[in-house]
Coordinates of C-alpha atoms and ligand atoms in Angstrom, one line a residue:
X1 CA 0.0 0.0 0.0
X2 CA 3.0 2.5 0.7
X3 CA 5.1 1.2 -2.4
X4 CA 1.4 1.9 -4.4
X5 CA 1.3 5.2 -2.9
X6 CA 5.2 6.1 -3.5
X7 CA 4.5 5.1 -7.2
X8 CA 1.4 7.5 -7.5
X9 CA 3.8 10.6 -6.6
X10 CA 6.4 9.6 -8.1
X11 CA 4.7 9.0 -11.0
X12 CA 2.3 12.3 -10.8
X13 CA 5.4 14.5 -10.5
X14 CA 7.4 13.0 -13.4
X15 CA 4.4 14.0 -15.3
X16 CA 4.8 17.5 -13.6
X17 CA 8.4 18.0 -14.0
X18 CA 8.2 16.5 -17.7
X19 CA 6.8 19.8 -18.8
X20 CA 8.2 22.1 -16.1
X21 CA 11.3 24.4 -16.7
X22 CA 14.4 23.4 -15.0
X23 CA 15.3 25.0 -11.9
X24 CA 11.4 25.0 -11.1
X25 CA 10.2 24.6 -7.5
X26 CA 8.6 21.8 -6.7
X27 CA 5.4 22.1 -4.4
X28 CA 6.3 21.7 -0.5
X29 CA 6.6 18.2 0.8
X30 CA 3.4 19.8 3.3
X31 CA 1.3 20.5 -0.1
X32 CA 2.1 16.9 -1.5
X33 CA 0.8 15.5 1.8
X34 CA -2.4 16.7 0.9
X35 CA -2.7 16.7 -3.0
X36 CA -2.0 13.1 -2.6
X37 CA -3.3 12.4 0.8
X38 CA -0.2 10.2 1.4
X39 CA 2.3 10.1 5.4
X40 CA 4.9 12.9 5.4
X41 CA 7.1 9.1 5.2
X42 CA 5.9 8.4 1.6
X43 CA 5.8 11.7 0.5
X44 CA 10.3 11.9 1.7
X45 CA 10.2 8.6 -0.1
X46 CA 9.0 9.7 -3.3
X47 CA 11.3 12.7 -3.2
X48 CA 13.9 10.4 -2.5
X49 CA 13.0 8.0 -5.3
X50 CA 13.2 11.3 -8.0
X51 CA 16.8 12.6 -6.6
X52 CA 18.0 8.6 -7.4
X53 CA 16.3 9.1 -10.6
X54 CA 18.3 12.2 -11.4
X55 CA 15.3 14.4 -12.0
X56 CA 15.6 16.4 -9.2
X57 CA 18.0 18.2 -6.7
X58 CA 16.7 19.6 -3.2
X59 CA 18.7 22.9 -1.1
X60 CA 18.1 22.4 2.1
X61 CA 16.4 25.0 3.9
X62 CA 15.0 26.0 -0.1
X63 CA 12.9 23.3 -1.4
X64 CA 13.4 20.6 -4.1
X65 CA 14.2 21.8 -7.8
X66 CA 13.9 20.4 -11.2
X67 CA 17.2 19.5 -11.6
X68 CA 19.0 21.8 -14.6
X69 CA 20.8 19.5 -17.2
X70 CA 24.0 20.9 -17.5
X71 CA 25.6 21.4 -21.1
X72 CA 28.6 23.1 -20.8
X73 CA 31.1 20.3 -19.8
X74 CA 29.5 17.0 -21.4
X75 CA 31.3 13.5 -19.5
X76 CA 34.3 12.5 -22.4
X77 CA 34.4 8.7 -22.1
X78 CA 36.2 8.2 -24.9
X79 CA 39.1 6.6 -23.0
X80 CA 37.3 3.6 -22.4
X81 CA 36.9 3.2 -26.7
X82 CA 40.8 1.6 -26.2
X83 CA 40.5 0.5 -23.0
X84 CA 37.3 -2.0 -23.9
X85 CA 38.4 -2.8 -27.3
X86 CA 35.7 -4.5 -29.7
X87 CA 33.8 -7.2 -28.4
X88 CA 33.7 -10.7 -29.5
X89 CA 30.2 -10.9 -30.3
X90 CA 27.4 -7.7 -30.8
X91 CA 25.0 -8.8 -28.0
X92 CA 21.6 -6.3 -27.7
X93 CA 21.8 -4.4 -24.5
X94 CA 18.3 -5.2 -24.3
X95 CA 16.1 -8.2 -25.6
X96 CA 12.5 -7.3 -26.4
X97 CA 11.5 -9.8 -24.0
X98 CA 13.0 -8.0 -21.0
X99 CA 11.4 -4.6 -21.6
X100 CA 9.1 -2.9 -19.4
X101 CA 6.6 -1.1 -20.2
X102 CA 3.7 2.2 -19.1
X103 CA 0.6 0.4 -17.7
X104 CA -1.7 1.5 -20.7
X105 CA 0.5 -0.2 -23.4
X106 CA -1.1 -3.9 -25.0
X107 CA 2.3 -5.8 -23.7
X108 CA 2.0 -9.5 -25.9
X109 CA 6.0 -9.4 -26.1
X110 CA 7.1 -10.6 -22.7
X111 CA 8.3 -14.2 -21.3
X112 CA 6.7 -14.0 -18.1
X113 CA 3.0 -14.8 -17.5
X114 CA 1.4 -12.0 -15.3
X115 CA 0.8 -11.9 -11.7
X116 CA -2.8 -13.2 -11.8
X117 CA -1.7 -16.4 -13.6
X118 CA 0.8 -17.0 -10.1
X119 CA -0.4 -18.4 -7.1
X120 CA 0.0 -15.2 -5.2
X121 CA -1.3 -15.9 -1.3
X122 CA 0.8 -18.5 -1.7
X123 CA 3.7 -16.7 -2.0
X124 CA 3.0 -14.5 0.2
X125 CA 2.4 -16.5 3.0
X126 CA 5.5 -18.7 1.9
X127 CA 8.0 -15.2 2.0
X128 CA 6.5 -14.5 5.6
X129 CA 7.1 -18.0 7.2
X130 CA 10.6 -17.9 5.1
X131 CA 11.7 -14.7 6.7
X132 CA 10.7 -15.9 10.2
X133 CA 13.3 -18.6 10.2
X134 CA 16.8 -19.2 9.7
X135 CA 17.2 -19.1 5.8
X136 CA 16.9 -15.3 6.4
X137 CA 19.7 -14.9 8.3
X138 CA 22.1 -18.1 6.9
X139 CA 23.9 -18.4 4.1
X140 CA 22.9 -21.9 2.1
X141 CA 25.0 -24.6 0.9
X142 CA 26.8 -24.2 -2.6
X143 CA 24.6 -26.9 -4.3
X144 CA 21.1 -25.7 -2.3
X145 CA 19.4 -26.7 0.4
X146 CA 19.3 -30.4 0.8
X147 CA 15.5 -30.5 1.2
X148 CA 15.1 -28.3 -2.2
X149 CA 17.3 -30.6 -4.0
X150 CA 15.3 -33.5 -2.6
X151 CA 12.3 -32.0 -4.1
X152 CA 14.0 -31.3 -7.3
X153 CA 15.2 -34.8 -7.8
X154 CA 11.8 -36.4 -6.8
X155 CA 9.8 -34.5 -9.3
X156 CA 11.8 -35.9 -12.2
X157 CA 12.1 -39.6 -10.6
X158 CA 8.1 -39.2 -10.7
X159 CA 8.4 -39.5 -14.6
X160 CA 11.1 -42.2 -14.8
X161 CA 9.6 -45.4 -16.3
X162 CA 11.3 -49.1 -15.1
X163 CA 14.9 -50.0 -16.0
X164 CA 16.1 -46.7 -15.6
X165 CA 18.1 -45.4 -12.0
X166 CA 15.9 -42.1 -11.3
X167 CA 18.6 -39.1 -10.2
X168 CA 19.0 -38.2 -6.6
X169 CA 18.9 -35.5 -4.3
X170 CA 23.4 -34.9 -4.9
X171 CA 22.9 -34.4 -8.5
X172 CA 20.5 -31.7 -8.3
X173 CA 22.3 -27.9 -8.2
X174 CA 19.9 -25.4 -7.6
X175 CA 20.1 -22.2 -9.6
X176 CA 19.2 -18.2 -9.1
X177 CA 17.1 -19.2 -12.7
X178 CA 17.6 -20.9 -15.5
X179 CA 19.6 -18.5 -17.6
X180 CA 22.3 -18.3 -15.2
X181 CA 22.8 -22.1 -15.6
X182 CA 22.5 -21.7 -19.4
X183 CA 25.5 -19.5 -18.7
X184 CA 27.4 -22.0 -16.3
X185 CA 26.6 -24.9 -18.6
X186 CA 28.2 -22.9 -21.5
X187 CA 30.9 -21.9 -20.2
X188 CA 32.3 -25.4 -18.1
X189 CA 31.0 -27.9 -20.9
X190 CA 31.1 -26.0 -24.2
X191 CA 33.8 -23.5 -23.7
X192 CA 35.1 -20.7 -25.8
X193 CA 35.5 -20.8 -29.6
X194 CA 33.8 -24.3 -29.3
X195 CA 30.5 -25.4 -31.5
X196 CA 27.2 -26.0 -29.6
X197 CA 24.6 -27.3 -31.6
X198 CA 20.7 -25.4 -30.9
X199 CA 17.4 -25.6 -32.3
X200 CA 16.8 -22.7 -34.9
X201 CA 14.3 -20.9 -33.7
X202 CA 14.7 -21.0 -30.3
X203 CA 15.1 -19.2 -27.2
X204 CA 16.6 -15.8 -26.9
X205 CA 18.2 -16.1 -24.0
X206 CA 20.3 -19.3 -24.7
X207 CA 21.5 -17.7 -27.7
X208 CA 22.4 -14.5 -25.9
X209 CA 24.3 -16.7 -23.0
X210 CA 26.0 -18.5 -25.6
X211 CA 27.5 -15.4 -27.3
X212 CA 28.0 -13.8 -24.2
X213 CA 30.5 -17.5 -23.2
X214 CA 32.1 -17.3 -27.4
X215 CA 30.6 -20.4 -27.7
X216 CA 29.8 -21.3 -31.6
X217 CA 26.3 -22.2 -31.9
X218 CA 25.2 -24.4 -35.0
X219 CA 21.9 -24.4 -35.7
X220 CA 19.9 -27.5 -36.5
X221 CA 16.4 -26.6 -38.0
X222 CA 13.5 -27.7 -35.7
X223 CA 9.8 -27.4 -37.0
X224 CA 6.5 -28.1 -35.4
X225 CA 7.5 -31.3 -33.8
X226 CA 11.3 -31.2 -33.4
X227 CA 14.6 -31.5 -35.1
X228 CA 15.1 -34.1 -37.5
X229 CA 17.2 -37.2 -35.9
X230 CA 19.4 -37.3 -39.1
X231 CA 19.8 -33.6 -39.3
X232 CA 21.1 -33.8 -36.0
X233 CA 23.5 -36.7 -36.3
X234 CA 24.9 -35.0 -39.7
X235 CA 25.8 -31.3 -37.3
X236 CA 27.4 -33.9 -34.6
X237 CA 29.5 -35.3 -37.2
X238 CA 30.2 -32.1 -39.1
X239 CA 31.4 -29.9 -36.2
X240 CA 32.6 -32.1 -34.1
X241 CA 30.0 -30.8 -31.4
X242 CA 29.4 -32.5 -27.8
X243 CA 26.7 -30.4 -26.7
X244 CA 22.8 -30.1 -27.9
X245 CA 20.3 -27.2 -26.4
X246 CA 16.8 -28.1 -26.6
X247 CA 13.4 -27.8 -25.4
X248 CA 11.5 -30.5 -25.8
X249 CA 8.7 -29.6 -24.7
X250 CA 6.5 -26.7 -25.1
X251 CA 9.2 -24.7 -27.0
X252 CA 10.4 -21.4 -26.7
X253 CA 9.5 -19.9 -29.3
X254 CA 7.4 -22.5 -31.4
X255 CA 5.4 -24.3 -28.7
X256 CA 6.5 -27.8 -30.1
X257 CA 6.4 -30.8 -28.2
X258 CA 8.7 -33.5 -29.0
X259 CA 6.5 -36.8 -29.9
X260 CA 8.2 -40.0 -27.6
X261 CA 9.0 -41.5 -30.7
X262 CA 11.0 -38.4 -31.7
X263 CA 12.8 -38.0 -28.4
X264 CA 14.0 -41.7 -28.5
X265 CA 15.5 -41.0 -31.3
X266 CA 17.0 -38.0 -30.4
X267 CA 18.6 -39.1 -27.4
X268 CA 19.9 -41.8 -29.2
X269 CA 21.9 -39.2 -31.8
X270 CA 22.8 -37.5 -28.5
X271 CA 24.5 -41.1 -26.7
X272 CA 25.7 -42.3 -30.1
X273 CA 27.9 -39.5 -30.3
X274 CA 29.1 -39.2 -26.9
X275 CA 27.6 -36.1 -26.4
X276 CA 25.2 -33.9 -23.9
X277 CA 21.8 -33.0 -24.8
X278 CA 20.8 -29.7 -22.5
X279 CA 17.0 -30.3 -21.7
X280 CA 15.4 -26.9 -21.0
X281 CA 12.2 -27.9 -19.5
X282 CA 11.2 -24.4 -18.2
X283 CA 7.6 -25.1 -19.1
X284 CA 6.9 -28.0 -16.9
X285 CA 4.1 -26.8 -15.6
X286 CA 2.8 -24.3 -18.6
X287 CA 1.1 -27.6 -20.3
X288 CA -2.3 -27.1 -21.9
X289 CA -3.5 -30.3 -23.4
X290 CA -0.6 -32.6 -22.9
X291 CA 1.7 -32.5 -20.2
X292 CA 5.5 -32.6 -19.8
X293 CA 7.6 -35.7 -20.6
X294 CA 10.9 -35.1 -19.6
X295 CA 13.6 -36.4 -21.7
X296 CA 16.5 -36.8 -19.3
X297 CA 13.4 -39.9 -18.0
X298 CA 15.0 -42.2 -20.2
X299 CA 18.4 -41.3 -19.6
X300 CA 20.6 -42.2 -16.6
X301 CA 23.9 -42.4 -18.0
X302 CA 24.2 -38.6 -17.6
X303 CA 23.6 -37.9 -21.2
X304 CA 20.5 -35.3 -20.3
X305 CA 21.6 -32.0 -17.9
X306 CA 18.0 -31.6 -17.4
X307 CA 17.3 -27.9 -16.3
X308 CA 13.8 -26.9 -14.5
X309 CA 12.7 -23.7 -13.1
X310 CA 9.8 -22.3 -10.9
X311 CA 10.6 -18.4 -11.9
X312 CA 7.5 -18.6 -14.3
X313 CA 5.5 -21.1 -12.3
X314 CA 6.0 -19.6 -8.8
X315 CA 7.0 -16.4 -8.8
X316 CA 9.5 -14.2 -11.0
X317 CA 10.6 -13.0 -8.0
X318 CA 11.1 -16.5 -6.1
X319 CA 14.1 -16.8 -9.2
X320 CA 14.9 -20.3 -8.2
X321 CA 15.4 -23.5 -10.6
X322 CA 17.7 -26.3 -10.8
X323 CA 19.6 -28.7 -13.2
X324 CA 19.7 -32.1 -12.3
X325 CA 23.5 -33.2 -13.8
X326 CA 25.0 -36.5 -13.2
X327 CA 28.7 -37.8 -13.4
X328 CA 32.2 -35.7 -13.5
X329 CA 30.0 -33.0 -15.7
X330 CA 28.3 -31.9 -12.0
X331 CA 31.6 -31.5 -10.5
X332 CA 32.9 -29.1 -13.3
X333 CA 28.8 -27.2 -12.9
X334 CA 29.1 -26.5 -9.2
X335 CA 32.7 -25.3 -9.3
X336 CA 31.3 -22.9 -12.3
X337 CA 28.6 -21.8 -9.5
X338 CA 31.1 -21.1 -7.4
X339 CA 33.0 -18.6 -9.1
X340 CA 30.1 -17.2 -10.4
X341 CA 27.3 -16.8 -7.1
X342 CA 28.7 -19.1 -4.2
X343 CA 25.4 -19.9 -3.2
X344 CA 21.8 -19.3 -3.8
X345 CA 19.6 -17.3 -1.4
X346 CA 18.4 -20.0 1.3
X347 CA 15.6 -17.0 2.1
X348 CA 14.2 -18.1 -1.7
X349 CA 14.6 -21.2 -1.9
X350 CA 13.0 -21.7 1.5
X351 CA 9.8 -19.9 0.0
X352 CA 9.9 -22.0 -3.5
X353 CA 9.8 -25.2 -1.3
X354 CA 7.4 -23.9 0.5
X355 CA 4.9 -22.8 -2.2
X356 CA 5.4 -26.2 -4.6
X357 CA 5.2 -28.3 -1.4
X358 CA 1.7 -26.7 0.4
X359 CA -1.2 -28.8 -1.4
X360 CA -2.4 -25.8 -2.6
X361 CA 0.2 -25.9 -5.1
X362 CA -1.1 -28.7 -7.2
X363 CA -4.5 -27.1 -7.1
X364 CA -3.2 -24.2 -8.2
X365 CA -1.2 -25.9 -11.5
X366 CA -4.8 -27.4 -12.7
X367 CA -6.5 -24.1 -12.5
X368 CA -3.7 -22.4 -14.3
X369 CA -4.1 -24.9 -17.4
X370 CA -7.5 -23.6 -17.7
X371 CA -6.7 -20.2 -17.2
X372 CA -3.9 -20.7 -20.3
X373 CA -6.2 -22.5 -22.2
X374 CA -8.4 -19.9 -22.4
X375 CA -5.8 -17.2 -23.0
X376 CA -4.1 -19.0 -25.7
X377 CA -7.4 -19.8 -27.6
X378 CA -8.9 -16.3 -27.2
X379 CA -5.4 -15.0 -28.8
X380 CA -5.3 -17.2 -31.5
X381 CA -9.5 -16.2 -32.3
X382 CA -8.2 -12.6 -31.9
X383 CA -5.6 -12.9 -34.7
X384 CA -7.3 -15.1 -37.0
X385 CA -10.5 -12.5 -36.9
X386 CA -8.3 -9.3 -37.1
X387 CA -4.6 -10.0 -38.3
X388 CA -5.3 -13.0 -40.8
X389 CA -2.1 -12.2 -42.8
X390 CA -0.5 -13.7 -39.6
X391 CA -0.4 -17.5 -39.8
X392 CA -0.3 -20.1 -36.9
X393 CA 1.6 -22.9 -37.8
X394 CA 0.6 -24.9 -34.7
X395 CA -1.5 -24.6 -31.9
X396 CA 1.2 -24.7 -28.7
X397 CA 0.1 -27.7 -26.9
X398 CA 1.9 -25.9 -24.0
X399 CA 3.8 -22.4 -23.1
X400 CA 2.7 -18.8 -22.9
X401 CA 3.5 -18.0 -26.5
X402 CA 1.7 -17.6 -30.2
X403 CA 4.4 -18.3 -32.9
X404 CA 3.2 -16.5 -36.0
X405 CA 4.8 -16.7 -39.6
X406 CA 4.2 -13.5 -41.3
X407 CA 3.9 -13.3 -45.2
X408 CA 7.3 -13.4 -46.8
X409 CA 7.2 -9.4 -48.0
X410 CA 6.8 -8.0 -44.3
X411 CA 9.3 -5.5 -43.1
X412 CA 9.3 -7.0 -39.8
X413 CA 11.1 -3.8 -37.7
X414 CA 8.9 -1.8 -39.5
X415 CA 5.9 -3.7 -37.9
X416 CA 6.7 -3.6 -34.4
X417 CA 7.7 0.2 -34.8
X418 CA 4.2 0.8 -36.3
X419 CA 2.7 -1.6 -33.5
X420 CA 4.6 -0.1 -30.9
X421 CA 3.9 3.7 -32.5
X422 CA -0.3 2.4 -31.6
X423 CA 1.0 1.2 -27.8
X424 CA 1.3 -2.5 -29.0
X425 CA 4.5 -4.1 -28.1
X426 CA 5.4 -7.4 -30.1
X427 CA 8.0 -9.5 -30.1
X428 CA 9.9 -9.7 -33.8
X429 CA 11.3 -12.8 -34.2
X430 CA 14.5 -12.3 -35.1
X431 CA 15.8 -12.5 -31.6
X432 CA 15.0 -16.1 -31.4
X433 CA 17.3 -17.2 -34.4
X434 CA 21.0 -18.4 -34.4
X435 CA 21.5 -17.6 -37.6
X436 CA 19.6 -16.0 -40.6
X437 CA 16.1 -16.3 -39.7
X438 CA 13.7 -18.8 -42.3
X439 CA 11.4 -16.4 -42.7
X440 CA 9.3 -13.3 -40.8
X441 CA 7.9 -14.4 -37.6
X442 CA 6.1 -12.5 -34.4
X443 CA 6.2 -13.9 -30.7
X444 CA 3.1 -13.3 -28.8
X445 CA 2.6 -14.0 -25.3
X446 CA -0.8 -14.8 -24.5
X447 CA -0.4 -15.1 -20.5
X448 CA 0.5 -11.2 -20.0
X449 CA -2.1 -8.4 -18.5
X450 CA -5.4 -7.8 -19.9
X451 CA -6.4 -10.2 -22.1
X452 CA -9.9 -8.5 -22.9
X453 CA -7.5 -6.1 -25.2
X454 CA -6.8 -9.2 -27.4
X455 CA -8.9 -8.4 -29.6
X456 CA -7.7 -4.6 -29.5
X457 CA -3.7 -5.6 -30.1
X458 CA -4.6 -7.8 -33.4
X459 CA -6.3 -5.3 -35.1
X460 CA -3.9 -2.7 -34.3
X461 CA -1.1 -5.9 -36.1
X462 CA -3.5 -6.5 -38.4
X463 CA -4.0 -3.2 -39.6
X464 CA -0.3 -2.3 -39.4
X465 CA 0.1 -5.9 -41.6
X466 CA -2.6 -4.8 -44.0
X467 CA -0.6 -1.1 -44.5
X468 CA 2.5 -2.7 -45.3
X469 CA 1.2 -4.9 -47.8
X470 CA -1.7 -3.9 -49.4
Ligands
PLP501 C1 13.3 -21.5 -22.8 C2 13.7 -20.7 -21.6 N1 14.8 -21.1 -20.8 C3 15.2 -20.4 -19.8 C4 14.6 -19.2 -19.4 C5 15.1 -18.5 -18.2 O1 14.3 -18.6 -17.2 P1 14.7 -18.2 -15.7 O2 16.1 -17.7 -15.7 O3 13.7 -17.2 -15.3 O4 14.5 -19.5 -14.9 C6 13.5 -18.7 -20.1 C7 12.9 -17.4 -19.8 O5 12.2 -16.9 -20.6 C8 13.1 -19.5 -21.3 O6 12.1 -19.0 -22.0

């Protein structure tokens, strides 16, 4: 209720001082009091939230001034041209994905599903009991907390079949998110200047971490269903490759699912070249009408580092997740966490367990496939009614996202500028090749706020479609 209130100034005088002069006065804290009916506390916090911002300066004794932008001696960084030199790969300083964004804009570009899609009280009630105990004041061990790992471990063995040894509690590390395992997994298995093989499209982020380590990343094609088995032995044996990023299930960006068939196969490319194959399951529970089948369940000759995380399930800010890694390869993982984090909040991870282990939780995950159900089909109705130039190649069985291939002639920056320019934001698909991308494509998230403006975001595409090409 404070934070809400702090926002309200802060965000009523940015407005102000957005079309004020510099060097103007800024009503007494007294007067903002009662404008906004808000504690003298908030009110000091507001102020102090604009002085971080830059946007103001306060003279004691005075009052609180838009803050003059000074001209006459502009910073010279130019040193730091030669001191950074060029960098080994041009990485975006900021994926469309990651962008925020005003409340009013249409926001289908994101990865994360919206707060009413998270099982908030739980949460909530989860933080509280975590910050009561110990975890808030420990630090936790290196690989996680036993009881987390325990968790971890059990919810894969659950999809094991027979014949196979089910992973246990030591081979689970837990992670502050996926992506910074992506990183860790990159950068102690792949290594620098070394080929990784990768589904083309697929997700941003591993492509990002990848360039970010200098790995080399090879795409292998991967349609509807999946890569092609003999696609991927030919890369193995062409580059000489060890390692394989995938998601096979519920892809990131496609929504594919990999059929059993398919993934036996797969995993057998994966064993008969004596390689890894990195399973990104980080939509375990984001199935609609199938569920996940786990890969690494067929695999227990630590073939499959199986990564899983809760950051989209539980809470974004709960960023906890884990990859289950078996053999010298988890040695090689946790010393790579070491250097990089030490450990992972115990504070977190206490509230994780706590959330996926109340039996609220399960509850929760059946309502939630409902709720995407709904979202996903009411999306898809929106764009075939209003943006028909923009094609669906499959329904997404699972995931938060619409895949749509545009028609061939679309200028695709133009799009989301136009989009943007009518407070749509969109995801262009380009971020989620390797390589050249195979044609024009748009990412929509169908799990992010107000999804009665569906039908409001694809006509604004569809129009902005229709103006480009006739
Ligand atoms: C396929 C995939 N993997 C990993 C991540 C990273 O997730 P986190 O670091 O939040 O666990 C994302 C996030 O969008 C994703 O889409």
């Amino acid at each position: 209720m404070d934070n809400d209130s702090t926002d309200r100034i802060v965000s009523g005088l940015r407005k102000w001082i957005a079309t004020a002069p510099p060097g103007a006065q800024l009503p007494s804290n007294r007067a903002l009091v009662a404008e906004y009916a808000a504690s003298p506390v908030t009110v000091a916090k507001a102020m102090r939230t604009l002085r971080g911002l830059g946007l103001v300066e306060s003279r004691t004794g005075v009052g609180t001034f838009v803050r003059a932008v000074r001209t006459d001696r502009l910073p010279d960084y130019g040193w730091q041209t030669a001191a950074l030199r060029s960098p080994h790969a041009r990485i975006p300083a900021l994926s469309t994905p990651l962008r925020s964004v005003a409340p009013d804009v249409i926001a289908l570009h994101s990865g994360y599903p919206v707060g009413d899609l998270l099982p908030e009280r739980l949460v909530r009630s989860a933080l509280t009991r975590a910050a009561r105990g110990e975890a808030a004041v420990n630090p936790a061990p290196a690989p996680g907390r036993p009881d987390l790992q325990a968790w971890f471990a059990q919810e894969l063995a659950e999809t094991f079949g027979g014949g196979v040894t089910a992973p246990t509690a030591r081979e689970v590390i837990v992670l502050p998110g996926s992506q910074s395992g992506l990183s860790s997994i990159f950068r102690a298995l792949v290594g620098f200047g070394q080929p990784m093989l990768i589904e083309s499209p697929s997700y941003w982020g591993a492509i990002l971490a990848a360039a970010q380590c200098g790995v080399r990343l090879v795409p292998v094609p991967s349609g509807p269903h999946g890569p092609e088995p003999e696609e991927l032995s030919r890369a193995f044996a062409e580059t000489g490759a060890r390692v394989f990023y995938a998601q096979p299930n519920f892809a990131n960006p496609t929504g594919a699912q990999w059929h059993p068939d398919l993934a036996a196969q797969i995993l057998e490319v994966v064993r008969s070249h004596g390689a890894f194959l990195i399973e990104d399951d980080w939509a375990h529970d984001f199935g609609i009408d199938s569920t996940a089948r786990p890969v690494a369940a067929s695999d227990d000759a630590g073939h499959v580092i199986y990564l899983r995380s809760l950051t989209k399930s539980v809470s974004p800010s709960i960023r906890v997740a884990a990859m289950v890694v078996r053999g010298p390869a988890r040695d090689r993982l946790l010393a790579d966490r070491g250097a990089e984090s030490m450990y992972v909040s115990g504070l977190l991870q206490a509230a994780a367990l706590d959330v996926v282990t109340q039996p609220a939780w399960r509850t929760h995950l059946r309502g939630l496939r409902q709720q995407l159900r709904v979202r996903r089909d009411l999306l898809i109705a929106a764009v075939a009614e209003h943006a028909p130039g923009a094609r669906l190649e499959q329904v997404p069985r699972g995931g938060l996202h619409l895949w749509l291939r545009l028609p061939d002639a679309t200028n695709l920056q133009r799009l989301v500028r136009d989009c943007e320019a009518e407070s749509v934001l969109v995801a262009a698909g380009n971020e989620w090749f390797p390589a050249e991308p195979s044609g024009p494509y748009l990412r929509l998230n169908f799990c992010g706020p107000d999804p009665q403006r569906f039908a409001e975001g694809a006509r604004i595409i569809g129009r902005a479609l229709a103006g480009q090409l006739g």
